[in-house]
XYZ file of N, CA, C and O in Angstrom:
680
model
N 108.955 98.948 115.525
C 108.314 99.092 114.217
C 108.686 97.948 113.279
O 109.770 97.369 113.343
N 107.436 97.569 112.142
C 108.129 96.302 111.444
C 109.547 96.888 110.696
O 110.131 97.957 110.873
N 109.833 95.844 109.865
C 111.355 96.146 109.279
C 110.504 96.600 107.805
O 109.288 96.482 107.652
N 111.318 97.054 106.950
C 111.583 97.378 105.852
C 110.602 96.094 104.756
O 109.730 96.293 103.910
N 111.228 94.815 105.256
C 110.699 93.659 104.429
C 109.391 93.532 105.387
O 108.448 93.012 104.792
N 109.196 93.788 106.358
C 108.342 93.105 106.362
C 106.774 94.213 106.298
O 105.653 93.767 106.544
N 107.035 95.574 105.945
C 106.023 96.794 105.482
C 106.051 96.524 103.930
O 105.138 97.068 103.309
N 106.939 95.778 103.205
C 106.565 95.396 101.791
C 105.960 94.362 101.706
O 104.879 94.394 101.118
N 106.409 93.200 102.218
C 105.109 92.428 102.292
C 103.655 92.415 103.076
O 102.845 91.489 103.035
N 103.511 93.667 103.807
C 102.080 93.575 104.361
C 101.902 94.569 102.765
O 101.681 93.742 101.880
N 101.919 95.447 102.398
C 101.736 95.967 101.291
C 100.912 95.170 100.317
O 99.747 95.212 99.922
N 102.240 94.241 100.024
C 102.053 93.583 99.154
C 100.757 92.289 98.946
O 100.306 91.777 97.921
N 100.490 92.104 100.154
C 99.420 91.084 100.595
C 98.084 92.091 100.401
O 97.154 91.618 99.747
N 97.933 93.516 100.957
C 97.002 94.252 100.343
C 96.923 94.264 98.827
O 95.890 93.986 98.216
N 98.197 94.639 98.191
C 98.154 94.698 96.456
C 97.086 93.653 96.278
O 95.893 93.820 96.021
N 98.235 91.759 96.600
C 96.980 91.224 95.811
C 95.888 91.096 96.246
O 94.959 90.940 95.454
N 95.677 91.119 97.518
C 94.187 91.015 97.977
C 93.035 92.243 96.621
O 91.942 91.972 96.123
N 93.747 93.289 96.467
C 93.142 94.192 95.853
C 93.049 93.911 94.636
O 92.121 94.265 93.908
N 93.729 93.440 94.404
C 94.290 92.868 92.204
C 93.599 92.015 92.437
O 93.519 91.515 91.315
N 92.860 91.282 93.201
C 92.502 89.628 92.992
C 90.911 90.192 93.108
O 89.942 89.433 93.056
N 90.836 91.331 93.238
C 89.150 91.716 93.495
C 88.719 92.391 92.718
O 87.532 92.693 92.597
N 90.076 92.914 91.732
C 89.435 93.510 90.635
C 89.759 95.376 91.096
O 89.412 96.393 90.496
N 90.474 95.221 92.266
C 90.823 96.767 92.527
C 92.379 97.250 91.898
O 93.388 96.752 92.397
N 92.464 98.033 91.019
C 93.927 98.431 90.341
C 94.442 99.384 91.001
O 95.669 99.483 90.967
N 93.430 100.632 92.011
C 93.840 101.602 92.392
C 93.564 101.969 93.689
O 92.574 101.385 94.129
N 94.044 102.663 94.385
C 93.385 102.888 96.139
C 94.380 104.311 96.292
O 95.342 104.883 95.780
N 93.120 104.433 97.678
C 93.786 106.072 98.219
C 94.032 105.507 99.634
O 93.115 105.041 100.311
N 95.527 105.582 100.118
C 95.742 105.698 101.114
C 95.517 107.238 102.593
O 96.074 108.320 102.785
N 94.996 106.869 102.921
C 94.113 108.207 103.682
C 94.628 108.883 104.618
O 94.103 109.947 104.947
N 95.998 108.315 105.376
C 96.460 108.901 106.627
C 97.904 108.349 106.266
O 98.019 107.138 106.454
N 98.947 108.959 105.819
C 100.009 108.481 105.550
C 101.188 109.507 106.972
O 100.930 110.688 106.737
N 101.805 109.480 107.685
C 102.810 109.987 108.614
C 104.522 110.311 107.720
O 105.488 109.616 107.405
N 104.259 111.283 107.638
C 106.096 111.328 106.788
C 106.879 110.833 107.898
O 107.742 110.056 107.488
N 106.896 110.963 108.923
C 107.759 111.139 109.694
C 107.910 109.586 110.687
O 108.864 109.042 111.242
N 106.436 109.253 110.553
C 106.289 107.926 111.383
C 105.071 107.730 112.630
O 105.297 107.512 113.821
N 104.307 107.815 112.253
C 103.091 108.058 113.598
C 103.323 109.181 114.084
O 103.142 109.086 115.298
N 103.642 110.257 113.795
C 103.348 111.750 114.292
C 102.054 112.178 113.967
O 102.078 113.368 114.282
N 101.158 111.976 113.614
C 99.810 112.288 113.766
C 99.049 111.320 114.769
O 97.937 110.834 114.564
N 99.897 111.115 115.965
C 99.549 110.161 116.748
C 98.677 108.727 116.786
O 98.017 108.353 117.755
N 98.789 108.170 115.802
C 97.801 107.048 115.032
C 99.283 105.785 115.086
O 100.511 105.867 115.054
N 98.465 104.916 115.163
C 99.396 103.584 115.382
C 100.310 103.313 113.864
O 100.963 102.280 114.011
N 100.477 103.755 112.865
C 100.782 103.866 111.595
C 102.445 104.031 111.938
O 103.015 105.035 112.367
N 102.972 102.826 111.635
C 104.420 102.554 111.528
C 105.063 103.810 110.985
O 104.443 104.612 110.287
N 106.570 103.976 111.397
C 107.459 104.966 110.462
C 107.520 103.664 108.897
O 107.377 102.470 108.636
N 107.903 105.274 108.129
C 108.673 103.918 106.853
C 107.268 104.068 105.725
O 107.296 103.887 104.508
N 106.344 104.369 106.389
C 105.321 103.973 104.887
C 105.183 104.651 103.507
O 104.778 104.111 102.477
N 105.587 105.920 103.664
C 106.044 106.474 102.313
C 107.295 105.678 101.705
O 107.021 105.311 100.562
N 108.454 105.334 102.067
C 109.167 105.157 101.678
C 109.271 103.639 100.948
O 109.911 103.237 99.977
N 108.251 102.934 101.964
C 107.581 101.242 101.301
C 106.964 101.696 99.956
O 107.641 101.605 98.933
N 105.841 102.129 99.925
C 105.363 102.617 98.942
C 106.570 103.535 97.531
O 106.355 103.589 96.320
N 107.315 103.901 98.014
C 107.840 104.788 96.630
C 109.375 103.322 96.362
O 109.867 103.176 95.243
N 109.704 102.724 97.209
C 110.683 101.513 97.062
C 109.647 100.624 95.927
O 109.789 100.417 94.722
N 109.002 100.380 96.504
C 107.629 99.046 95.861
C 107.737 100.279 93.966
O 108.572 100.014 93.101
N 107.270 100.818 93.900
C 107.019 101.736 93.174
C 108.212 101.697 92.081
O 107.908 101.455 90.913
N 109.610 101.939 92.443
C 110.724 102.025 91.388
C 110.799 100.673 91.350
O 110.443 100.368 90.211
N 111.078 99.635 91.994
C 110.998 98.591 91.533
C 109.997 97.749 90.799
O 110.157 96.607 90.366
N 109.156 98.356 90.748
C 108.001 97.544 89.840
C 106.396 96.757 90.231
O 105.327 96.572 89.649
N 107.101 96.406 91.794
C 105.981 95.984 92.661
C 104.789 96.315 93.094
O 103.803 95.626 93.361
N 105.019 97.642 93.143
C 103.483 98.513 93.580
C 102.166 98.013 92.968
O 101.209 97.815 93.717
N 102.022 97.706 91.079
C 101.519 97.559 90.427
C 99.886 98.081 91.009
O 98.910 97.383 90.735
N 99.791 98.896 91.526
C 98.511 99.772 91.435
C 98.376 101.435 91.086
O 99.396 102.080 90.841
N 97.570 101.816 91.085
C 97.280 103.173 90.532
C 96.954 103.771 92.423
O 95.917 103.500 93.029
N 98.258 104.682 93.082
C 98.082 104.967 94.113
C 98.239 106.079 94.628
O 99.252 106.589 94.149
N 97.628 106.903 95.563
C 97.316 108.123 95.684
C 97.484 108.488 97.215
O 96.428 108.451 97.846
N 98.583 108.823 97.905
C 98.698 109.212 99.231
C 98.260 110.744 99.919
O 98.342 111.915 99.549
N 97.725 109.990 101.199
C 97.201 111.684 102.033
C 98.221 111.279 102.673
O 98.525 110.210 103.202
N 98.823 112.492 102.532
C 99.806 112.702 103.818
C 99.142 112.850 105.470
O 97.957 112.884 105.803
N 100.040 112.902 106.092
C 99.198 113.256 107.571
C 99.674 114.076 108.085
O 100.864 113.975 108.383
N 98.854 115.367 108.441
C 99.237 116.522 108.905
C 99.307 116.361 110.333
O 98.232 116.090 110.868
N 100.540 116.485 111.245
C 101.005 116.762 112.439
C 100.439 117.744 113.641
O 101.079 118.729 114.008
N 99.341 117.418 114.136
C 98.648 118.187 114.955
C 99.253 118.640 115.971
O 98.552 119.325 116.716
N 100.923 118.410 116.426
C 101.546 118.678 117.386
C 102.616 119.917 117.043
O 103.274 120.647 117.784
N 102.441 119.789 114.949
C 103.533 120.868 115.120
C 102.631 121.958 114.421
O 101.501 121.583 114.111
N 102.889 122.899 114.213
C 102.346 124.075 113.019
C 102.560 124.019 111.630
O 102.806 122.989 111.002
N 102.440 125.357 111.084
C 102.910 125.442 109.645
C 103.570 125.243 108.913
O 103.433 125.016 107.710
N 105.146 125.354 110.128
C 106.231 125.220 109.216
C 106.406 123.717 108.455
O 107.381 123.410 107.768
N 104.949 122.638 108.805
C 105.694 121.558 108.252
C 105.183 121.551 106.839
O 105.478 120.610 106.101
N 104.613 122.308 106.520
C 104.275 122.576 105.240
C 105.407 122.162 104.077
O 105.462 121.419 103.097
N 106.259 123.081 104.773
C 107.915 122.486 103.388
C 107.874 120.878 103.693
O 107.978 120.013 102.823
N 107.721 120.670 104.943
C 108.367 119.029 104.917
C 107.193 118.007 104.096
O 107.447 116.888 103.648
N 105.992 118.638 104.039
C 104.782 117.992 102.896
C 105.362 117.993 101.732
O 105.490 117.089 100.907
N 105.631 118.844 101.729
C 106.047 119.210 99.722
C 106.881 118.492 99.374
O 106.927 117.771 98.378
N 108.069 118.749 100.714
C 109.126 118.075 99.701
C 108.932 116.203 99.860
O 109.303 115.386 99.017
N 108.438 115.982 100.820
C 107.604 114.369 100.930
C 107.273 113.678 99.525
O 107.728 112.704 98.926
N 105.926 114.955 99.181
C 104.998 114.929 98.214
C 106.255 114.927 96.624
O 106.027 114.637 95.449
N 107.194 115.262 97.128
C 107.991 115.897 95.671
C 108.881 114.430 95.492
O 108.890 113.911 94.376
N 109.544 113.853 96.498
C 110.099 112.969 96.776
C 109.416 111.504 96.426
O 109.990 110.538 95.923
N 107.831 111.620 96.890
C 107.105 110.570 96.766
C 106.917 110.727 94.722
O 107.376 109.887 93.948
N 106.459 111.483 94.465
C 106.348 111.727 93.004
C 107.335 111.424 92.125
O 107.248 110.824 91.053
N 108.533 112.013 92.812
C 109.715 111.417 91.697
C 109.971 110.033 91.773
O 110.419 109.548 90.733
N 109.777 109.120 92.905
C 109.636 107.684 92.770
C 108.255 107.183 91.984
O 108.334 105.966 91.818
N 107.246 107.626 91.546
C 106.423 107.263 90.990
C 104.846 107.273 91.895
O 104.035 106.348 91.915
N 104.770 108.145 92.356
C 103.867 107.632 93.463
C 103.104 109.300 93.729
O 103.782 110.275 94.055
N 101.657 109.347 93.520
C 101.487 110.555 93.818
C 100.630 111.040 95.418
O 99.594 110.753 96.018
N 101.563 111.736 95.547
C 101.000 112.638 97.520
C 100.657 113.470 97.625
O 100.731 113.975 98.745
N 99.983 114.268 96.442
C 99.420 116.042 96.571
C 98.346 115.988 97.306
O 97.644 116.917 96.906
N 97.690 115.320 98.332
C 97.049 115.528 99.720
C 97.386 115.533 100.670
O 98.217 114.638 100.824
N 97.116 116.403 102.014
C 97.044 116.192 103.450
C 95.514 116.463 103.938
O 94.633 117.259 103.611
N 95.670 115.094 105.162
C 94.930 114.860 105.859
C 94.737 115.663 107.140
O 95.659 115.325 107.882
N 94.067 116.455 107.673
C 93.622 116.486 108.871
C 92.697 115.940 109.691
O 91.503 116.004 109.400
N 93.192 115.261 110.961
C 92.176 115.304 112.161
C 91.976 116.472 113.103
O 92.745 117.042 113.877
N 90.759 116.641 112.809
C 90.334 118.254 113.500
C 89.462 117.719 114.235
O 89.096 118.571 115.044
N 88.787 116.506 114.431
C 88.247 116.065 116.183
C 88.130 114.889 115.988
O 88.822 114.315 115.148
N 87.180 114.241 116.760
C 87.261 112.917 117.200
C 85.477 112.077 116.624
O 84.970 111.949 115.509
N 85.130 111.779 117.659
C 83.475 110.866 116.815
C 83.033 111.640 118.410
O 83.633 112.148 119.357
N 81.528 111.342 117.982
C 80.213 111.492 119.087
C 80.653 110.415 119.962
O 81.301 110.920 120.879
N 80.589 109.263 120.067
C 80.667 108.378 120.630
C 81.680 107.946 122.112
O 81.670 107.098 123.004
N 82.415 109.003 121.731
C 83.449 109.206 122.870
C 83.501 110.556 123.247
O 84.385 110.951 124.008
N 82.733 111.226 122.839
C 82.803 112.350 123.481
C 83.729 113.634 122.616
O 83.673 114.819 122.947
N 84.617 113.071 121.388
C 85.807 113.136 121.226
C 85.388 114.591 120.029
O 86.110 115.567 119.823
N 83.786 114.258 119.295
C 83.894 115.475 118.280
C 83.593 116.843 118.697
O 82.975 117.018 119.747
N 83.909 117.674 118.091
C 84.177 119.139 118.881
C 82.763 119.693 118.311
O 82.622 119.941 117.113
N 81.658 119.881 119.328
C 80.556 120.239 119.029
C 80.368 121.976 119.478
O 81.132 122.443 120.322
N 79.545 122.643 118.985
C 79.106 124.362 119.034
C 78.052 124.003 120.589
O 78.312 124.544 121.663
N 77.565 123.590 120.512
C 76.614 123.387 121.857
C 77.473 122.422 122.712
O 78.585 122.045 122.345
N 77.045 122.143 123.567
C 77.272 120.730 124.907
C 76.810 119.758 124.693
O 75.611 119.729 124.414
N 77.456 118.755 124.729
C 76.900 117.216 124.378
C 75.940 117.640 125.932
O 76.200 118.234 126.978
N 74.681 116.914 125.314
C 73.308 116.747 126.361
C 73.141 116.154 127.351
O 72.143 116.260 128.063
N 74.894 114.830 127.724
C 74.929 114.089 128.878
C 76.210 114.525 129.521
O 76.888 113.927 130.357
N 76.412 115.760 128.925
C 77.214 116.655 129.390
C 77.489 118.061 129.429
O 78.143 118.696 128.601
N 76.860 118.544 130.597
C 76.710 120.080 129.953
C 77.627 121.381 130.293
O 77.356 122.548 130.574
N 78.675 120.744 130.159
C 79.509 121.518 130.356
C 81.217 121.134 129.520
O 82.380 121.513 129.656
N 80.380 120.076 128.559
C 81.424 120.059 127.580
C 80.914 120.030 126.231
O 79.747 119.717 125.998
N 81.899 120.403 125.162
C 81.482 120.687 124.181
C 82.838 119.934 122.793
O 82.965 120.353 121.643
N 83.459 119.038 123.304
C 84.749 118.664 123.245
C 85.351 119.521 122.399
O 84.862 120.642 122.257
N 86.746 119.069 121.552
C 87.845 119.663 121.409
C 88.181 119.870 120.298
O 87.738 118.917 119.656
N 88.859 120.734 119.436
C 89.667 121.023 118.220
C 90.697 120.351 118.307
O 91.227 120.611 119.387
N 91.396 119.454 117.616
C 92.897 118.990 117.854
C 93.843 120.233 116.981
O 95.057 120.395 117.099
N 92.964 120.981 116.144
C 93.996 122.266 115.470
C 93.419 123.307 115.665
O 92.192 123.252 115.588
N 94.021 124.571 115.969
C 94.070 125.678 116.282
C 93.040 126.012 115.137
O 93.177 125.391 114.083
N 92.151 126.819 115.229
C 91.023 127.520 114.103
C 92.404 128.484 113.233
O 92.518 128.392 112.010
N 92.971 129.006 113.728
C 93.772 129.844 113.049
C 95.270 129.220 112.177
O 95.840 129.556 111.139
N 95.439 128.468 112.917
C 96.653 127.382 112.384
C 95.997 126.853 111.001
O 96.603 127.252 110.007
N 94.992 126.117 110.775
C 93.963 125.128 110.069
C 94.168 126.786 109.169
O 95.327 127.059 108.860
N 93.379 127.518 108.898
C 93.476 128.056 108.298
C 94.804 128.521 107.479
O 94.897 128.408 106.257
N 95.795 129.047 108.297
C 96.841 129.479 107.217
C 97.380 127.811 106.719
O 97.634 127.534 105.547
N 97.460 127.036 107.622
C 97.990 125.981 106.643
C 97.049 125.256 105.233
O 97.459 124.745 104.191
N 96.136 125.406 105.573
C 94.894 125.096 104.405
C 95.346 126.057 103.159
O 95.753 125.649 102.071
N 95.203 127.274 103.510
C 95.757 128.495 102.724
C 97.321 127.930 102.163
O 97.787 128.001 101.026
N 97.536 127.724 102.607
C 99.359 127.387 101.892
C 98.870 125.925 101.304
O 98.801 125.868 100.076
N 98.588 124.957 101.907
C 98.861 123.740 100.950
C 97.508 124.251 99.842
O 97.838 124.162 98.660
N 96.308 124.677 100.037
C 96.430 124.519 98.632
C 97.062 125.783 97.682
O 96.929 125.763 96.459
N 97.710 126.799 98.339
C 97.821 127.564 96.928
C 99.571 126.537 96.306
O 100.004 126.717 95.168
N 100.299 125.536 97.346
C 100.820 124.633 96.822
C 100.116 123.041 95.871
O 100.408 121.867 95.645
N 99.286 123.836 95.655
C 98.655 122.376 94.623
C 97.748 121.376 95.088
O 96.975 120.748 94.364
N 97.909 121.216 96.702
C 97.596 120.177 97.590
C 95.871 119.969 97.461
O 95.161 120.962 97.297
N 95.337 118.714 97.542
C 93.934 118.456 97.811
C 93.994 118.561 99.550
O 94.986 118.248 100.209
N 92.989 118.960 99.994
C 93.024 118.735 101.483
C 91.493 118.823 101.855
O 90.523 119.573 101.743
N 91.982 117.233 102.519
C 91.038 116.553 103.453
C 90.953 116.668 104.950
O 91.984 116.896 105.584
N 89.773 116.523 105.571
C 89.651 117.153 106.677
C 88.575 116.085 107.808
O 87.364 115.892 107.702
N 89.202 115.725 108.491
C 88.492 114.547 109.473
C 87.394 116.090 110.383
O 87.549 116.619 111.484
N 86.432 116.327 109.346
C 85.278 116.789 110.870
C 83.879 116.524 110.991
O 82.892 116.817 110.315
N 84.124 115.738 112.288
C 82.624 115.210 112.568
C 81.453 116.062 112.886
O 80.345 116.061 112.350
N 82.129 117.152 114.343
C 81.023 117.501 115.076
C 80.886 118.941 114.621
O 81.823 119.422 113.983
N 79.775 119.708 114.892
C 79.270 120.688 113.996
C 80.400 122.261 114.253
O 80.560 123.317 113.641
N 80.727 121.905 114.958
C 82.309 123.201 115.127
C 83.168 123.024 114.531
O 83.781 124.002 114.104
N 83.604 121.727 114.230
C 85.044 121.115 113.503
C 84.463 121.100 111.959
O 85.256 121.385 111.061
N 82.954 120.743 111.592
C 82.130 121.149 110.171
C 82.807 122.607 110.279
O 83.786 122.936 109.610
N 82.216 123.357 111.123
C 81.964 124.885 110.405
C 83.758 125.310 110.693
O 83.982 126.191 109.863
N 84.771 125.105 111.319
C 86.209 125.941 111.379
C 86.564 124.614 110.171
O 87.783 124.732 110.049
N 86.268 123.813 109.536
C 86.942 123.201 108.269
C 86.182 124.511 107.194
O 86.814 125.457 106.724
N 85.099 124.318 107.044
C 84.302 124.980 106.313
C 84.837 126.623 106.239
O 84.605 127.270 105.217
N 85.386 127.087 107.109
C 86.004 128.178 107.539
C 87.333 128.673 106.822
O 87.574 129.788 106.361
N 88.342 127.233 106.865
C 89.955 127.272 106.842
C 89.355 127.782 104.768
O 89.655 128.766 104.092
N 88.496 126.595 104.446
C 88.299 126.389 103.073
C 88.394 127.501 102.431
O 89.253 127.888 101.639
N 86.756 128.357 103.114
C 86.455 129.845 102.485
C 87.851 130.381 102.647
O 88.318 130.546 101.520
N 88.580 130.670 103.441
C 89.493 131.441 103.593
C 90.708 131.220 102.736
O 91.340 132.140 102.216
N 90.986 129.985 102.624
C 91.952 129.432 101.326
C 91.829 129.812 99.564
O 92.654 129.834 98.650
N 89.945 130.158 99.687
C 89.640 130.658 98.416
C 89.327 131.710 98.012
O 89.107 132.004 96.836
N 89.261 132.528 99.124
C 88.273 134.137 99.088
C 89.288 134.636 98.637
O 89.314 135.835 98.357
């Protein structure tokens, strides 16, 4: 994984690329507390670049982190969001989102469709989260404050997001 200096200066080469275009603010969309545990190539360390950059002065943008919800573990990581999110905040930096990937794209086969893909009829691909998991954790982060975003492409992973939602609000 890069070092410490060298996740502040890729940062930082985004900042000005962004300041030099006239962008003050950005949402980072898939952030890993832990370090690529949402299985995505995303270095360990990036919350902590971000809230370092942040007390020291460097950040100089208006920035907004999704956390990344862990499709390998369950609910209980719910505390470890918060206190992320609580941690990231007291350095200056706000994280009241998590991200889910709940399938993949058409293109690979990868989004979790209600029918059978048509050059395949006997698949219908996959949920990466439990319909029932997605739900109580949806249900907990937001009655913890949380915005939550939801990677779903194919029309099953639409309707069990659409699902976790109602159920978070009913």
């Amino acid at each position: 994984p890069p070092s410490d200096k060298a996740r502040e200066q890729a940062l930082g080469y985004a900042r000005d690329y962004f300041n030099s275009n006239g962008i003050v603010g950005w949402h980072d969309a898939l952030v890993p507390i832990g370090g690529g545990e949402a299985g995505q190539s995303i270095p360990p360390g990036v919350p902590e670049t971000y809230a370092t950059m942040a007390k020291n002065g460097t950040l100089k943008g208006h920035v907004r982190l999704a956390l990344a919800w862990d499709a390998k573990r369950g609910v209980e990581q719910v505390a470890d969001l918060v206190a992320a999110a609580d941690k990231l905040s007291a350095a200056g930096v706000s994280a009241k989102s998590v991200k889910f990937l709940l399938d993949g794209v058409p293109a690979q086969r990868t989004a979790a469709l209600i029918e059978p893909y048509s050059d395949m009829p006997n698949f219908k691909g996959d949920l990466h989260i439990e319909p029932a998991v997605l739900k109580d954790a949806v249900t907990r982060l937001d009655g913890e404050g949380f915005q939550v975003h939801i990677h779903a492409i194919g029309d099953q992973a639409v309707r069990t997001a659409l699902d976790a939602f109602t159920q978070a609000r009913g």
